[in-house]
Short mmCIF file of C-alpha atoms in Angstrom, two decimals:
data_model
loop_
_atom_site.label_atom_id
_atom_site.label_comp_id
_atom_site.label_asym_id
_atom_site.label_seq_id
_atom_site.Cartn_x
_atom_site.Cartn_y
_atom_site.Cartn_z
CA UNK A 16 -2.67 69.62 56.07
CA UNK A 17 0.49 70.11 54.29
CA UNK A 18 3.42 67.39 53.78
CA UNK A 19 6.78 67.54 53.48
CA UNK A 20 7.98 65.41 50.16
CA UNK A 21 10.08 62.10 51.30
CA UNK A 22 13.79 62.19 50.74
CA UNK A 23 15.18 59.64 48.08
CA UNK A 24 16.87 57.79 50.95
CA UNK A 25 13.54 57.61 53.13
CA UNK A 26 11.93 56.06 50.05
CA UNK A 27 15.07 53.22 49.45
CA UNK A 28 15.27 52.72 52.96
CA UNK A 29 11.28 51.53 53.21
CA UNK A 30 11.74 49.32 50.11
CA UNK A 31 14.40 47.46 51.26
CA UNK A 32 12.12 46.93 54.72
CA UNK A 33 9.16 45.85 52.42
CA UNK A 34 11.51 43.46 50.16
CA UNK A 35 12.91 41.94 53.60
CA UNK A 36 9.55 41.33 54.82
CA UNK A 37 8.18 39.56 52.49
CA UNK A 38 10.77 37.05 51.98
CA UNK A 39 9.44 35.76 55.35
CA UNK A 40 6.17 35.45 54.39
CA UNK A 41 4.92 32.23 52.33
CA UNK A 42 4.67 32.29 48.70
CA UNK A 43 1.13 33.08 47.80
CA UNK A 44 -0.97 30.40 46.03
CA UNK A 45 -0.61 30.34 42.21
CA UNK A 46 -2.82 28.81 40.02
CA UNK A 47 -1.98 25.72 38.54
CA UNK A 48 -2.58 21.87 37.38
CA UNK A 49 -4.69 19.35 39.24
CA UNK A 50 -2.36 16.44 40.37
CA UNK A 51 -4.54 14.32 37.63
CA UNK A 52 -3.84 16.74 34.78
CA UNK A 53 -0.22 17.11 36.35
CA UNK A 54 1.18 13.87 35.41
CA UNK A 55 -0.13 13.41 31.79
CA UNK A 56 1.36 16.52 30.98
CA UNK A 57 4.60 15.94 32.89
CA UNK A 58 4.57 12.59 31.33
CA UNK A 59 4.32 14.36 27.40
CA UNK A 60 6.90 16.80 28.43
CA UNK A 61 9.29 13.93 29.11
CA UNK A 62 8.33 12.12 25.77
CA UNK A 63 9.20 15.01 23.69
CA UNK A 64 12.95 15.51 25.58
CA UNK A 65 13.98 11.75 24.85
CA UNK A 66 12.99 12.50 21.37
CA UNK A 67 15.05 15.87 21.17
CA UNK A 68 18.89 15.68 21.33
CA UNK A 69 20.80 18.39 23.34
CA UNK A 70 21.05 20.90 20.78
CA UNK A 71 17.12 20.82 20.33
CA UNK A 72 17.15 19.31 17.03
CA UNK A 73 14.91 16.61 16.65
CA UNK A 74 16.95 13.11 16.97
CA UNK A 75 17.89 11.76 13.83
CA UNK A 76 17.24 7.89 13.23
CA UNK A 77 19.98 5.88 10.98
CA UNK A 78 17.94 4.73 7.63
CA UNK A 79 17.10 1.43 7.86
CA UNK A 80 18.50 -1.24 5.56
CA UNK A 81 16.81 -2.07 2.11
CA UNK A 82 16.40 -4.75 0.73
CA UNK A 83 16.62 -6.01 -3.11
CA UNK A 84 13.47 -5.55 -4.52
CA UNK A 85 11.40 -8.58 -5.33
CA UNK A 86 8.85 -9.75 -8.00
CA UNK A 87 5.52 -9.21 -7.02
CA UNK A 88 3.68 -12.00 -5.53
CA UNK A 89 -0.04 -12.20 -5.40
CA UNK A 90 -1.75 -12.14 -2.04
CA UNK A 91 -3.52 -15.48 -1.18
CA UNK A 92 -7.04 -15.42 -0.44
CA UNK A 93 -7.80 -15.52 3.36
CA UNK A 94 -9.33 -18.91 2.87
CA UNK A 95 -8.47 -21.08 0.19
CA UNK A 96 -11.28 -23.76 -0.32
CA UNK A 97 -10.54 -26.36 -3.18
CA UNK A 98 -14.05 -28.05 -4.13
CA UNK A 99 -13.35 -32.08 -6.12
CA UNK A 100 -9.82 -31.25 -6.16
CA UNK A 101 -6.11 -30.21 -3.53
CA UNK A 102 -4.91 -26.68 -3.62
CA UNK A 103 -1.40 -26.31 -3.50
CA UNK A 104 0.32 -22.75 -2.46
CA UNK A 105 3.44 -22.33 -2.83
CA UNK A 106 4.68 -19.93 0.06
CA UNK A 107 8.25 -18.44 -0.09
CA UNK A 108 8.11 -16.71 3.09
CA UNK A 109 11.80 -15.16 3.25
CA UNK A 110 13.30 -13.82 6.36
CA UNK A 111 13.07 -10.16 6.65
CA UNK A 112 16.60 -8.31 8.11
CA UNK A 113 14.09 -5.15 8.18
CA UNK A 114 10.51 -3.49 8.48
CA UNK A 115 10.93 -0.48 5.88
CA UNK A 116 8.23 2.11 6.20
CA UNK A 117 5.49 2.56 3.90
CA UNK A 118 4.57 5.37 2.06
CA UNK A 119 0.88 5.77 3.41
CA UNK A 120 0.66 6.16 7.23
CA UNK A 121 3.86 5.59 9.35
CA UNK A 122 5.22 2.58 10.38
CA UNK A 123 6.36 2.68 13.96
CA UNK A 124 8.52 0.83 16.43
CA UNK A 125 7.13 -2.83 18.10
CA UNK A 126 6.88 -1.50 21.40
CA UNK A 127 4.17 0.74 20.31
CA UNK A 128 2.15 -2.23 18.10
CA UNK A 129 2.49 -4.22 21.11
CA UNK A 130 0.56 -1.72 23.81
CA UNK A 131 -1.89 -1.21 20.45
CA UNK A 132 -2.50 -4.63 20.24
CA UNK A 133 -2.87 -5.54 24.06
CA UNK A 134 -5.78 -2.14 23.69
CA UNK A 135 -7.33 -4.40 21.44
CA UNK A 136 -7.17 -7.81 23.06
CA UNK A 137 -8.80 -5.88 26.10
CA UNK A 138 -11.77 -4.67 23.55
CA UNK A 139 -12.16 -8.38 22.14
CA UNK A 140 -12.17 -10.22 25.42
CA UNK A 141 -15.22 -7.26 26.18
CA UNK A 142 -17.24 -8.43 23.36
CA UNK A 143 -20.92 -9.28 23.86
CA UNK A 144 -22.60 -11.42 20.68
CA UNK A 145 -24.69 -14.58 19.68
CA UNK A 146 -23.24 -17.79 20.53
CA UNK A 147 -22.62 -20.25 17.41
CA UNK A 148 -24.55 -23.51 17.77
CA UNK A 149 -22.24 -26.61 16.33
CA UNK A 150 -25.29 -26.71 13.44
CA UNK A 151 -25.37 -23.34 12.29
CA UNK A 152 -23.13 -21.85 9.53
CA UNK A 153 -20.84 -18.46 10.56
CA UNK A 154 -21.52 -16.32 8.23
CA UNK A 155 -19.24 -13.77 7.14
CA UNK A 156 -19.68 -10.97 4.39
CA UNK A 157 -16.52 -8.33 3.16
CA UNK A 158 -15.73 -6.10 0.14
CA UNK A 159 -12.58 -7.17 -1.37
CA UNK A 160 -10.05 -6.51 -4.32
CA UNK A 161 -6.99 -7.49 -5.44
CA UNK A 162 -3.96 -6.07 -7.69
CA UNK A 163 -3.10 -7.79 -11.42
CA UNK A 164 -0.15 -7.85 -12.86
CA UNK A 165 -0.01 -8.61 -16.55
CA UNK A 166 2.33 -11.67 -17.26
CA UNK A 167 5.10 -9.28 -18.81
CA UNK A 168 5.61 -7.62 -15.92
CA UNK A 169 4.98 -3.57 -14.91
CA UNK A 170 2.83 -1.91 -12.52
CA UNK A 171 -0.14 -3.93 -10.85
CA UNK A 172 -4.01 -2.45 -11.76
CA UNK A 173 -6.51 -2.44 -8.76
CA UNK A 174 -10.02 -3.52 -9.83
CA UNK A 175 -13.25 -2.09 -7.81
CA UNK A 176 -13.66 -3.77 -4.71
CA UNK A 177 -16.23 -6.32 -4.62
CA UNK A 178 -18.94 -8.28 -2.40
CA UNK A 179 -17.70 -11.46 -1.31
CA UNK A 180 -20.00 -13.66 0.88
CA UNK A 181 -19.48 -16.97 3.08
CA UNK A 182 -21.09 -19.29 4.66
CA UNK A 183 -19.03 -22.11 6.98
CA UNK A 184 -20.53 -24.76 8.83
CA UNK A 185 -19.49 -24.26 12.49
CA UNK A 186 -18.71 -28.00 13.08
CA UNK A 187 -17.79 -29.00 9.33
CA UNK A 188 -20.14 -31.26 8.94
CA UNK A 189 -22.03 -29.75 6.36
CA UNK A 190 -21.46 -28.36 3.15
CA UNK A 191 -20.96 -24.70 2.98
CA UNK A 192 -21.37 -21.41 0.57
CA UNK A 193 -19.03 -19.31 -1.51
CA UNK A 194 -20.90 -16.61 -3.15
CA UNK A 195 -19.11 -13.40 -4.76
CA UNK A 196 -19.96 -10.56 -7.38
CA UNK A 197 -19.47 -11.58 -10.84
CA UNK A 198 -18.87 -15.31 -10.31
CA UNK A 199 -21.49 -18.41 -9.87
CA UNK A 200 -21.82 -19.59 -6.39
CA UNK A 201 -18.99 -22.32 -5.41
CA UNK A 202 -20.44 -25.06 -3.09
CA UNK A 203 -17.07 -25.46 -0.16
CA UNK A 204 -16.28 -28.77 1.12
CA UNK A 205 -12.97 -28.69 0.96
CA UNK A 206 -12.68 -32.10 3.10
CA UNK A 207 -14.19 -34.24 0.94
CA UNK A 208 -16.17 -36.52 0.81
CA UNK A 209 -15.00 -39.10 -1.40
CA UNK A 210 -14.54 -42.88 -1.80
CA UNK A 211 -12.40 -44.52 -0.41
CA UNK A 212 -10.91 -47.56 -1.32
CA UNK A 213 -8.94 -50.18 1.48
CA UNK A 214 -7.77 -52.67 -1.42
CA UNK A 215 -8.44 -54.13 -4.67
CA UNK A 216 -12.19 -55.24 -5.13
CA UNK A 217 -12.94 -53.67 -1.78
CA UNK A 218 -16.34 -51.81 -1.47
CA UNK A 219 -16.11 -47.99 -1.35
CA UNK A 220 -16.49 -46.27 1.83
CA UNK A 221 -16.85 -42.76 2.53
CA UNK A 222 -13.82 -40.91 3.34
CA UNK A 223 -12.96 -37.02 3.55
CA UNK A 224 -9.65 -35.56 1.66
CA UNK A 225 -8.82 -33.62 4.90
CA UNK A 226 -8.43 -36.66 6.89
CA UNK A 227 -6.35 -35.04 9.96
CA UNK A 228 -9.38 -33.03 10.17
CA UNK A 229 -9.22 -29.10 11.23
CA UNK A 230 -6.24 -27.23 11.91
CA UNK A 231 -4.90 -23.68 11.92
CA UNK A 232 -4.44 -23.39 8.23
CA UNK A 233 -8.48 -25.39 7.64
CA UNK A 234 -10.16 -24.21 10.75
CA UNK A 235 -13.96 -24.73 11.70
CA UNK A 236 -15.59 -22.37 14.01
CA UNK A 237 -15.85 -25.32 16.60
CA UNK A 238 -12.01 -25.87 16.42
CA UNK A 239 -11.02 -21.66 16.91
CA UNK A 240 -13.36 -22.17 19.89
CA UNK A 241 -11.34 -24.96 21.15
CA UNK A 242 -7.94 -22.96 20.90
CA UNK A 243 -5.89 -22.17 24.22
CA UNK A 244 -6.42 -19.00 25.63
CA UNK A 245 -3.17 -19.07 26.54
CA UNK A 246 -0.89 -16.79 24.36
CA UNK A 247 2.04 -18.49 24.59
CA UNK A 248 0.55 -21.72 24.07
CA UNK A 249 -1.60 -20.39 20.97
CA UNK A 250 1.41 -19.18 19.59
CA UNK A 251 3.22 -22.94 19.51
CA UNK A 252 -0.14 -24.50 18.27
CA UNK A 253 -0.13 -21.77 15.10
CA UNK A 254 3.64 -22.32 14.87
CA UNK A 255 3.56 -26.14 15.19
CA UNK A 256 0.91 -26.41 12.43
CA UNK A 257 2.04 -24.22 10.19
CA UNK A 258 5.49 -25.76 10.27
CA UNK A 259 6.51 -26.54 6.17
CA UNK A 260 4.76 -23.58 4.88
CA UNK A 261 7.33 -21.25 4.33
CA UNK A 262 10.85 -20.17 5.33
CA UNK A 263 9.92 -17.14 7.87
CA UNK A 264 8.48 -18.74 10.72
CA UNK A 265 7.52 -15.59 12.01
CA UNK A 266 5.60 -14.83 9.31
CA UNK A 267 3.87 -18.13 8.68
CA UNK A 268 2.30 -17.21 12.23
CA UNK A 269 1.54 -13.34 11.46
CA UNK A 270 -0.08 -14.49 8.45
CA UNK A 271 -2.30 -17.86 9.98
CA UNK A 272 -3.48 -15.43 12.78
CA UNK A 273 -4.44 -12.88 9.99
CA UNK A 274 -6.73 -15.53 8.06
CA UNK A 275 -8.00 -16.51 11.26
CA UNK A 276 -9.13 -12.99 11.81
CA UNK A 277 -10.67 -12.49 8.42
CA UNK A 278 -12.64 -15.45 7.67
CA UNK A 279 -13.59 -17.12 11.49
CA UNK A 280 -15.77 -15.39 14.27
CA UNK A 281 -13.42 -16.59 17.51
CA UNK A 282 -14.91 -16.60 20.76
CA UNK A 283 -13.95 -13.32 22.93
CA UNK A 284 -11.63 -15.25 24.88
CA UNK A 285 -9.73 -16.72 21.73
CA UNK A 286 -9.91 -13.45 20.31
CA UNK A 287 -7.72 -11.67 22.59
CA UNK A 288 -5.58 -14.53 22.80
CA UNK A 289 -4.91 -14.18 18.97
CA UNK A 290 -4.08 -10.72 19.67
CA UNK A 291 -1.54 -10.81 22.54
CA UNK A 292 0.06 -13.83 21.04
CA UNK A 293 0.48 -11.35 17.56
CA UNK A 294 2.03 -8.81 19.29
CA UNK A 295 4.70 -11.70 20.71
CA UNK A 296 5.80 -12.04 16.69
CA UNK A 297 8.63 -10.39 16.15
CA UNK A 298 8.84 -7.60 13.36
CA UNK A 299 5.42 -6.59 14.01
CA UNK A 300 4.45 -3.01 13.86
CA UNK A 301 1.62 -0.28 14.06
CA UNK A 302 0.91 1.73 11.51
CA UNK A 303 -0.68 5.04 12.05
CA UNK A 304 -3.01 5.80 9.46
CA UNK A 305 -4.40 2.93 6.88
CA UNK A 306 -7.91 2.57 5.02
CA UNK A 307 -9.88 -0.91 4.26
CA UNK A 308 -11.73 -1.83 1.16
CA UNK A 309 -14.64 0.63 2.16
CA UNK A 310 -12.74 3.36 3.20
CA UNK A 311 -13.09 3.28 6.72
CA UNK A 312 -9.72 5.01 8.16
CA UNK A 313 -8.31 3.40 10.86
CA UNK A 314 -5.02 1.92 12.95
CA UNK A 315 -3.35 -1.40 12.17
CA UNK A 316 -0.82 -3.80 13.04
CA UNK A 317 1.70 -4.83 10.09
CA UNK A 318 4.54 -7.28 9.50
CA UNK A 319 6.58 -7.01 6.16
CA UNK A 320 8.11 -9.82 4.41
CA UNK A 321 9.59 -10.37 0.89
CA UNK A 322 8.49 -6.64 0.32
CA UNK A 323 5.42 -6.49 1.00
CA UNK A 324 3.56 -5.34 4.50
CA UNK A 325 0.41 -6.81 5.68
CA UNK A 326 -2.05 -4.72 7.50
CA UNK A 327 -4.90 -5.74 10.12
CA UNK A 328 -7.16 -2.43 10.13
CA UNK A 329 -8.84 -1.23 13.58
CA UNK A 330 -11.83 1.22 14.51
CA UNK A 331 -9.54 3.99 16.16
CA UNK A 332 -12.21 4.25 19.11
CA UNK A 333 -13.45 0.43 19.36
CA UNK A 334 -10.76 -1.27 18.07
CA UNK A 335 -13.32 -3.59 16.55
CA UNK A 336 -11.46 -5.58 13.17
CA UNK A 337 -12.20 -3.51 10.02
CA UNK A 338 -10.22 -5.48 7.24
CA UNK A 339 -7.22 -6.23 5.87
CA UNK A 340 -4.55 -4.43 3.62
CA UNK A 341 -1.36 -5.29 1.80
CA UNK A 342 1.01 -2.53 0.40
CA UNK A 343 4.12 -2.96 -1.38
CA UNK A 344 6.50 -2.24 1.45
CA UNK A 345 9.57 -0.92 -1.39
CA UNK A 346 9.44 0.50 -5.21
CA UNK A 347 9.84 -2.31 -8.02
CA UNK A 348 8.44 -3.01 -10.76
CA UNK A 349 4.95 -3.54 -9.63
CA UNK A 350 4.98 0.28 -8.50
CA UNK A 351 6.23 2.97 -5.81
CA UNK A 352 6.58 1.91 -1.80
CA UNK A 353 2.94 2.36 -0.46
CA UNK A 354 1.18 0.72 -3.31
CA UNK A 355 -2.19 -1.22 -2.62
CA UNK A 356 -2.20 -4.63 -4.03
CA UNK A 357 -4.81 -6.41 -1.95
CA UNK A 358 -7.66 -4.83 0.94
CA UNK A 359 -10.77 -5.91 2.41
CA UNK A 360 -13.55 -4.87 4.81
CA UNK A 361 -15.56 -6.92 7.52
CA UNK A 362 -19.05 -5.88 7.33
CA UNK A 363 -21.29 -8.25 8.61
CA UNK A 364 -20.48 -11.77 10.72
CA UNK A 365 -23.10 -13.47 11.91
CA UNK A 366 -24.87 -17.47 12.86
CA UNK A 367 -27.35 -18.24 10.73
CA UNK A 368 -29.23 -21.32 10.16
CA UNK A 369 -28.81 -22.61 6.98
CA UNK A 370 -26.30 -21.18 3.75
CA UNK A 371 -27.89 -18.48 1.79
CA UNK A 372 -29.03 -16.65 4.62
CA UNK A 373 -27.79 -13.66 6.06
CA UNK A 374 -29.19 -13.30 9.87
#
């Protein structure tokens, strides 16, 4: 059967009909995001416009302040342990106006260190190990190395990282173990004993040097154990007994809660305290990218003083302590912004029996 050919205006006519009908029919489904997937996504969207100024340029941050640069200083050993004699460290801890970053990684913003640091309280409160009896010795082996600087100045020289191995007696009541590569084994009782006299023609008695007994800055395993869980009440203990050590308060604590990490095995619950009361120090900040002694890559929290920034190194996934760095934080003499001048690595911690012995 034959058909006559619509007219033009038939044709327009029907589209308009078929364009007015379906604006009163629903939308028809279109694919899209779960609620769940939604919001994350929603969430990033919104991160990148506060970072983006209205022209779409990326915002541009003022440079921050730098300061002089300063002589290079020798990082301390996490635990200084004077055997027949007193130690004496001289710590010139000057306020920092400014955390410059550093040229390996990026240094980022407190806000940021302090949800990276609460991530990692959570993971140390978590922690399932061995109890430490009061007579057993923690045990604690690391690779470390630190920077020389000849006595006439110029850039620092990085040896080869070494094994260094020690053995504390949980309670300090016995002698313990220093033993690292290259160097005869130290016996550590850094407390004494010795004689001690109560007058003229008096008979000796035994006596310790460290008669205050343990503190933040000589800690046994059995005092970290007894510290409050409590951040804000850890945080006026360090404070309190670290008063006289330096100029930066701030960084007297960053740095006591840094040796505490390195050389003592603190119950889960002190752990995370540690932790949360770090991240209420002011000037610290996370640092993207960092390696320890062994080369294990990682996050870490920092805090820069006098030109230098110290770094506590995290597994990216367990946030399990890997080590410590220190970078110079600013070119000098010692060498360009981002150069290493004292790291370590955690590899084993463990109670043991007796020094000497390793598990």
């Amino acid at each position: 059967m034959n058909t006559s050919p619509r007219h033009p205006t038939d044709q327009a006519a029907e589209e308009n009909e078929r364009l007015v009908l379906t604006g009163l029919l629903p939308p028809p489904p279109v694919p899209g995001l779960a609620p769940d997937r939604a919001l994350p996504l929603k969430q990033a969207l919104l991160a990148e416009a506060a970072t983006t100024e209205p022209s779409g340029r990326p915002a541009t941050r003022a440079p921050r302040p730098r300061r002089p640069a300063v002589r290079f200083v020798a990082p301390a050993v996490a635990c200084a342990l004077a055997v027949g004699g007193v130690v004496m460290v001289d710590r010139t801890d000057a306020p920092d106006p400014g955390t410059p970053a550093v040229a390996d990684g990026g240094t980022t913003r407190a806000p940021e260190a302090a949800r990276l640091l609460d991530r990692i309280a959570l993971a140390a409160a978590g922690e399932r190990r061995q109890t430490v009896r009061a007579d057993q010795f923690v045990y604690i082996e690391s690779r470390v190395a630190y920077a020389a600087q000849s006595a006439g100045g110029g850039p620092v020289t990085m040896p080869p990282a070494h094994t260094r191995q020690v053995w504390l007696s949980a309670d300090g009541s016995r002698p313990g173990l220093l033993r690292e590569t290259g160097s005869p084994d130290t016996g550590l009782a850094a407390d004494g004993p010795v004689d001690t006299l109560d007058g003229p023609g008096a008979t000796p008695r035994p006596g310790r040097l460290n008669a205050s007994g343990p503190s933040v800055s000589s800690p046994t395993h059995a005092y970290v154990a007894s510290l409050p869980t409590d951040p804000d009440a850890l945080l006026k203990r360090i404070r309190d007994e670290t008063r006289g050590q330096g100029r930066d308060p701030d960084q007297r604590a960053f740095t006591a809660i840094g040796d505490l990490l390195a050389e003592t095995w603190a119950p889960p619950r002190v752990g995370a305290a540690l932790y949360r009361a770090a991240a209420k120090i002011p000037g610290v900040t996370a640092v993207r990218e960092a390696k320890d002694a062994t080369g294990r890559e990682g996050v870490a929290v920092a805090r820069t003083a006098h030109g230098q920034q110290t770094q506590w190194i995290f597994d990216r996934t367990t946030y399990a302590f890997l080590g410590e760095r220190t970078v110079l934080a600013e070119a000098g003499d010692a060498g360009p912004a981002g150069t290493v001048v004292g790291t370590s690595a955690i590899l084993t911690r463990a109670a043991v029996d007796r020094t000497g012995r390793t598990a």
